[in-house]
Amino acid sequence: MKKIGMGIIGPGFVATHHIDAVRRLGNVEVLAVAGSTQESADAKARELRIDRAYETYQDLIDDPEIQVVHNTTPNYLHYAISMAAIAAGKHVISDKPLAMNSAEGRLLLDAASEAGVAHVVTFNYRGNPLIQHARSMVAGGELGPLCFVHGHYLQDWMTSPSVYSWRSDPKKGGSSSALTDIGSHWCDLAEHVVGSRIKAVLADLTTVVPVRYSAGKSAEAFTKGDHKISAEVHVESEDLASVLIRFENGAKGSFSVGQVLPGNKNNIQLEISGRESSLRWQQERQNELWIGYHDQPNRVMAKDPAFVSDGARRYVHLPGGHQEAWSDAFFNVIRDAYEWISAGAGPEAKPDALATFADGYRAHCLIDAMIASHAEGGRWTEVESHSARAATASLQTK
Ligand SMILES: NC(=O)c1ccc[n+]([C@@H]2O[C@H](COP(=O)([O-])OP(=O)(O)OC[C@H]3O[C@@H](n4cnc5c(N)ncnc54)[C@H](O)[C@@H]3O)[C@@H](O)[C@H]2O)c1
């Protein structure tokens, strides 16, 4: 059987996990890598055992054997690279965020839809079996009418001022930092599980560490910082944010994100309460789903293929008691992406749980509304109307 050829552009922290997941599939070949220079591409190709190393992303896109392009570059490069891949008729798997803002996201969504290529955003927490089980429970009405959705996504790897990532530079990360970087994951997960959209937001953004010290190159995510301090950088984008939210289905809620909160490693949590019961899922205890009641004892459901919903079972790889982890959920998303590609990438063939550029665009609309809400002193801001205004204004200036 001829394998599907893929190439990866941007061989940093998350690229390794894309490659691991693709290699686990078996029917996809990692053909090439492109980095910021020929030297960096060569070094990564050696380290990751990839045959072809390209100096520029366009060279990789032009390789006729590459059918699928994975875009794992810093945010400011997402638009140009994904657009070039779509123009060449390649399927695109972009890491989040889709682009720098909703206007760019909309253009990418339209271009990919028109080209008929698969367009995927790796909102990887959707790939957790107990997330899919929770989603089935909500959709099946087991919680009763929903009233409250809350949670957080908290990390600590940017606590030290000597950690300076491209994420803190608005030209490279976008005008928002923590909300775009990890808030996008939380919002996508919440809307995916709740099955309803956030219609309005009220946001409060804070920069806890306004001065950072750059060692001349971007710190890789989750590293502890380089102490060979060379330059002071003033940071304006947020590293902490709290947001009140209202869903279209009437539920209310809130979430916080922060990347400077000591002790929090990859602490994403989602809790949903209905009138009958509540659910809570924590990424750092991802093999458990807490189910709470007011009239009977609470319980903790352990991930087990025998007990999850039919829709969730395909995301479980091991029997009960065998712990699955972050990279298994990531693999599930990549497997869905390649199943879509193998099935022709038509809209009807898309696996239900797979996030596309439509979801990437949606996350930008939410974050644009949060930034606008904060800029106006913490005002309730409608998501759709705001994003429509922002996208139209930006498209008119292009
Ligand atoms: N899904 C997730 O859970 C997750 C986790 C981490 C990062 N991400 C996303 O993945 C993307 C990359 O993040 P990261 O933490 O891996 O960043 P990183 O800085 O570790 O890696 C980025 C890579 O892109 C390379 N690069 C820079 N310019 C380039 C160019 N012109 N052509 C090709 N390569 C170039 C850099 O040299 C580096 O190797 C970001 O958009 C981020 O939001 C997603």
Coordinates of C-alpha atoms in Angstrom, one line a residue, residues 45-341:
A45 CA 16.0 16.0 10.2
R46 CA 19.0 14.1 11.7
E47 CA 17.5 14.2 15.2
L48 CA 14.1 13.0 14.1
R49 CA 15.4 10.7 11.4
I50 CA 13.7 12.4 8.4
D51 CA 15.3 12.1 5.0
R52 CA 14.6 15.5 3.4
A53 CA 15.4 18.9 5.0
Y54 CA 14.3 22.0 3.2
E55 CA 15.6 25.5 3.7
T56 CA 12.2 27.2 3.1
Y57 CA 8.6 26.2 3.7
Q58 CA 7.8 26.8 0.0
D59 CA 10.4 24.2 -1.0
L60 CA 8.7 21.7 1.2
I61 CA 5.2 22.6 -0.1
D62 CA 6.5 22.3 -3.7
D63 CA 7.7 18.7 -3.1
P64 CA 5.3 16.7 -5.2
E65 CA 5.3 13.7 -2.9
I66 CA 4.0 15.7 0.0
Q67 CA 0.2 15.5 0.2
V68 CA -0.2 16.8 3.8
V69 CA 1.5 19.8 5.4
H70 CA 1.7 20.1 9.2
N71 CA 2.2 23.7 10.2
T72 CA 3.9 23.9 13.7
T73 CA 5.6 27.3 13.3
P74 CA 5.1 30.3 15.7
N75 CA 1.7 31.9 15.2
Y76 CA 2.7 34.8 12.9
L77 CA 3.8 32.3 10.2
H78 CA 0.6 30.2 10.3
Y79 CA -1.4 32.3 7.8
A80 CA 1.3 32.6 5.0
I81 CA 2.3 28.9 5.3
S82 CA -1.2 27.4 5.5
M83 CA -2.3 29.7 2.6
A84 CA 0.7 28.6 0.5
A85 CA -0.1 24.9 1.2
I86 CA -3.8 25.4 0.3
A87 CA -2.8 27.2 -2.9
A88 CA -0.7 24.1 -3.8
G89 CA -3.7 21.8 -3.2
K90 CA -2.2 20.2 -0.1
H91 CA -4.1 19.1 3.0
V92 CA -3.2 21.2 6.0
I93 CA -3.0 20.2 9.7
S94 CA -2.3 23.5 11.6
D95 CA -1.5 23.7 15.2
K96 CA -3.5 26.2 17.1
P97 CA -4.2 29.1 16.9
L98 CA -5.2 29.0 13.3
A99 CA -3.7 32.4 12.6
M100 CA -3.1 35.8 14.3
N101 CA -6.7 37.0 14.4
S102 CA -10.2 36.2 13.1
A103 CA -9.8 38.1 9.8
E104 CA -6.8 35.9 8.8
G105 CA -8.7 32.8 10.2
R106 CA -11.7 33.5 8.0
L107 CA -9.6 33.9 4.9
L108 CA -7.9 30.5 5.6
L109 CA -11.2 28.8 6.2
D110 CA -12.7 30.1 3.0
A111 CA -9.6 29.2 1.0
A112 CA -9.4 25.7 2.3
S113 CA -13.1 25.1 1.8
E114 CA -12.9 26.3 -1.7
A115 CA -9.8 24.2 -2.5
G116 CA -11.6 21.1 -1.1
V117 CA -8.6 20.1 1.0
A118 CA -8.7 18.8 4.5
H119 CA -8.2 21.6 7.1
V120 CA -7.5 20.6 10.6
V121 CA -6.6 22.5 13.8
T122 CA -5.1 20.4 16.5
F123 CA -7.4 21.1 19.4
N124 CA -6.0 17.9 20.9
Y125 CA -7.9 17.8 24.2
R126 CA -10.9 16.7 22.1
G127 CA -9.1 13.4 21.6
N128 CA -9.4 12.3 25.2
P129 CA -11.9 9.4 25.5
L130 CA -13.5 10.7 28.7
I131 CA -14.0 14.1 27.0
Q132 CA -15.9 12.3 24.3
H133 CA -17.8 10.3 26.9
A134 CA -18.7 13.6 28.7
R135 CA -19.9 15.1 25.5
S136 CA -22.2 12.1 24.9
M137 CA -23.6 12.4 28.4
V138 CA -24.4 16.1 27.9
A139 CA -25.9 15.5 24.4
G140 CA -28.0 12.7 25.8
G141 CA -29.5 15.0 28.5
E142 CA -28.0 13.1 31.4
L143 CA -27.1 16.3 33.2
G144 CA -30.5 17.9 32.7
P145 CA -30.7 21.5 31.4
L146 CA -27.2 23.1 31.8
C147 CA -26.8 26.1 34.1
F148 CA -23.1 26.5 34.8
V149 CA -19.8 25.8 32.9
H150 CA -16.5 26.8 34.5
G151 CA -12.9 25.9 34.6
H152 CA -9.4 27.0 33.9
Y153 CA -6.2 26.4 32.0
L154 CA -3.2 27.2 34.2
Q155 CA 0.5 26.7 33.6
D156 CA 3.7 28.0 35.4
W157 CA 6.4 27.7 32.7
M158 CA 6.4 31.5 32.1
T159 CA 6.7 32.4 35.8
S160 CA 10.3 33.4 35.7
P161 CA 11.1 36.7 33.9
S162 CA 14.1 35.0 32.3
V163 CA 11.7 32.9 30.1
Y164 CA 11.0 34.9 27.0
S165 CA 9.0 33.2 24.2
W166 CA 7.8 34.5 20.9
R167 CA 4.4 34.2 22.5
S168 CA 5.0 37.5 24.4
D169 CA 5.8 39.4 21.2
P170 CA 2.5 40.7 19.7
K171 CA 4.2 40.6 16.2
K172 CA 4.8 36.9 16.6
G173 CA 2.2 35.6 19.0
G174 CA -0.7 38.0 18.3
S175 CA -2.2 40.8 20.4
S176 CA -3.2 38.3 23.1
S177 CA -0.8 35.8 24.7
A178 CA -2.3 33.5 27.3
L179 CA -5.8 33.6 25.9
T180 CA -4.6 32.8 22.4
D181 CA -2.1 30.2 23.5
I182 CA -4.1 28.2 26.0
G183 CA -7.5 30.0 26.4
S184 CA -8.2 28.9 22.8
H185 CA -7.9 25.3 23.9
W186 CA -10.3 25.8 26.9
C187 CA -13.0 27.6 24.9
D188 CA -12.8 25.0 22.1
L189 CA -13.2 22.2 24.6
A190 CA -16.0 23.9 26.5
E191 CA -18.1 24.6 23.3
H192 CA -17.3 21.1 22.0
V193 CA -18.5 19.3 25.2
V194 CA -21.4 21.6 26.0
G195 CA -22.7 21.6 22.4
S196 CA -23.5 25.2 22.5
R197 CA -21.6 28.4 21.6
I198 CA -20.4 31.1 23.9
K199 CA -22.4 34.2 22.8
A200 CA -21.0 36.9 25.0
V201 CA -17.9 37.5 27.2
L202 CA -16.7 39.9 29.8
A203 CA -12.9 39.7 30.1
D204 CA -10.3 41.0 32.5
L205 CA -6.7 40.7 31.3
T206 CA -3.5 41.2 33.3
T207 CA 0.3 41.2 32.7
V208 CA 1.8 39.8 35.9
V209 CA 5.4 39.9 34.4
P210 CA 5.7 43.1 32.4
V211 CA 9.5 42.9 32.0
R212 CA 11.2 39.8 30.7
Y213 CA 14.8 39.0 29.8
S214 CA 15.5 37.6 26.5
A215 CA 18.6 35.4 25.9
G216 CA 18.4 36.2 22.2
K217 CA 16.2 33.3 21.1
S218 CA 12.7 32.2 22.0
A219 CA 12.6 29.8 25.0
E220 CA 11.0 26.5 24.2
A221 CA 7.6 25.9 25.9
F222 CA 7.9 24.3 29.4
T223 CA 11.7 25.0 29.7
K224 CA 12.9 26.8 32.8
G225 CA 14.6 29.8 31.1
D226 CA 18.0 30.7 30.1
H227 CA 20.0 32.7 32.7
K228 CA 22.4 34.2 30.2
I229 CA 20.4 37.4 30.2
S230 CA 21.0 39.7 27.2
A231 CA 18.1 42.0 26.7
E232 CA 15.2 43.5 28.7
V233 CA 11.9 43.2 26.9
H234 CA 8.7 45.1 27.9
V235 CA 5.7 42.8 27.6
E236 CA 2.2 44.2 27.1
S237 CA 0.2 41.1 26.3
E238 CA -1.6 39.2 29.1
D239 CA -0.2 36.3 31.0
L240 CA -3.3 36.0 33.2
A241 CA -7.0 36.5 32.3
S242 CA -10.4 35.8 33.8
V243 CA -13.5 35.8 31.7
L244 CA -17.2 35.6 32.4
I245 CA -19.1 33.8 29.7
R246 CA -22.8 33.3 28.6
F247 CA -23.8 30.4 26.3
E248 CA -26.5 30.4 23.6
N249 CA -28.3 27.6 25.5
G250 CA -28.7 29.9 28.6
A251 CA -25.8 28.4 30.7
K252 CA -23.5 30.9 32.3
G253 CA -19.9 30.4 33.4
S254 CA -16.4 31.6 33.8
F255 CA -12.8 30.5 33.1
S256 CA -9.3 31.7 33.9
V257 CA -6.1 31.2 32.1
G258 CA -2.6 32.0 33.3
Q259 CA 1.0 30.9 32.4
V260 CA 2.7 32.4 35.4
L261 CA 1.0 30.5 38.2
P262 CA 3.6 28.4 40.3
G263 CA 2.8 24.8 40.6
N264 CA 0.4 24.6 37.7
K265 CA 2.0 22.5 35.0
N266 CA -0.7 21.7 32.4
N267 CA -3.7 22.2 34.5
I268 CA -6.8 22.3 32.3
Q269 CA -10.1 21.7 33.9
L270 CA -13.7 21.8 32.7
E271 CA -16.7 21.5 34.9
I272 CA -20.3 21.4 33.7
S273 CA -23.4 21.5 35.9
G274 CA -26.9 20.7 34.9
R275 CA -30.0 20.6 37.0
E276 CA -29.6 16.8 37.5
S277 CA -25.8 16.3 37.8
S278 CA -22.4 17.7 37.2
L279 CA -19.2 16.6 35.4
R280 CA -15.6 17.5 36.0
W281 CA -12.6 16.5 33.8
Q282 CA -9.0 17.4 34.7
Q283 CA -6.3 17.0 32.1
E284 CA -3.7 16.0 34.7
R285 CA -6.1 13.2 35.9
Q286 CA -7.4 12.5 32.4
N287 CA -8.3 8.8 33.0
E288 CA -11.0 9.9 35.5
L289 CA -14.4 11.7 35.1
W290 CA -16.0 13.1 38.2
I291 CA -19.8 12.9 38.2
G292 CA -21.6 14.8 41.0
Y293 CA -25.2 14.5 42.3
H294 CA -27.2 16.3 44.9
D295 CA -29.4 13.3 45.8
Q296 CA -27.0 10.3 45.7
P297 CA -23.3 9.7 46.3
N298 CA -20.9 11.3 43.8
R299 CA -18.7 8.9 41.8
V300 CA -15.5 8.9 39.8
M301 CA -15.7 7.0 36.5
A302 CA -12.4 5.4 35.5
K303 CA -11.7 5.3 31.7
D304 CA -12.6 1.8 30.6
P305 CA -13.6 0.7 27.0
A306 CA -16.3 -1.4 28.5
F307 CA -18.1 1.5 30.0
V308 CA -17.6 4.6 27.8
S309 CA -20.2 5.6 25.3
D310 CA -20.2 4.1 21.8
G311 CA -18.8 7.3 20.3
A312 CA -16.0 7.5 22.8
R313 CA -14.8 3.9 22.5
R314 CA -12.7 4.4 19.4
Y315 CA -10.5 6.8 21.4
V316 CA -9.6 4.2 24.0
H317 CA -6.5 2.2 23.3
L318 CA -6.0 0.3 26.5
P319 CA -8.2 -1.7 29.0
G320 CA -9.4 -0.2 32.2
G321 CA -6.6 0.5 34.7
H322 CA -4.1 1.1 32.0
Q323 CA -3.4 4.8 32.0
E324 CA -3.5 6.8 28.8
A325 CA -2.0 10.2 28.4
W326 CA -1.5 13.5 26.6
S327 CA 0.2 11.9 23.5
D328 CA -2.6 9.3 23.2
A329 CA -5.2 12.0 22.9
F330 CA -3.0 13.8 20.4
F331 CA -2.7 10.7 18.4
N332 CA -6.5 10.3 18.3
V333 CA -6.8 13.7 16.7
I334 CA -4.1 13.0 14.1
R335 CA -5.7 9.6 13.4
D336 CA -9.1 11.4 12.8
A337 CA -7.3 13.9 10.5
Y338 CA -5.8 11.2 8.3
E339 CA -9.0 9.2 8.3
W340 CA -10.7 12.3 6.9
I341 CA -7.9 12.7 4.3

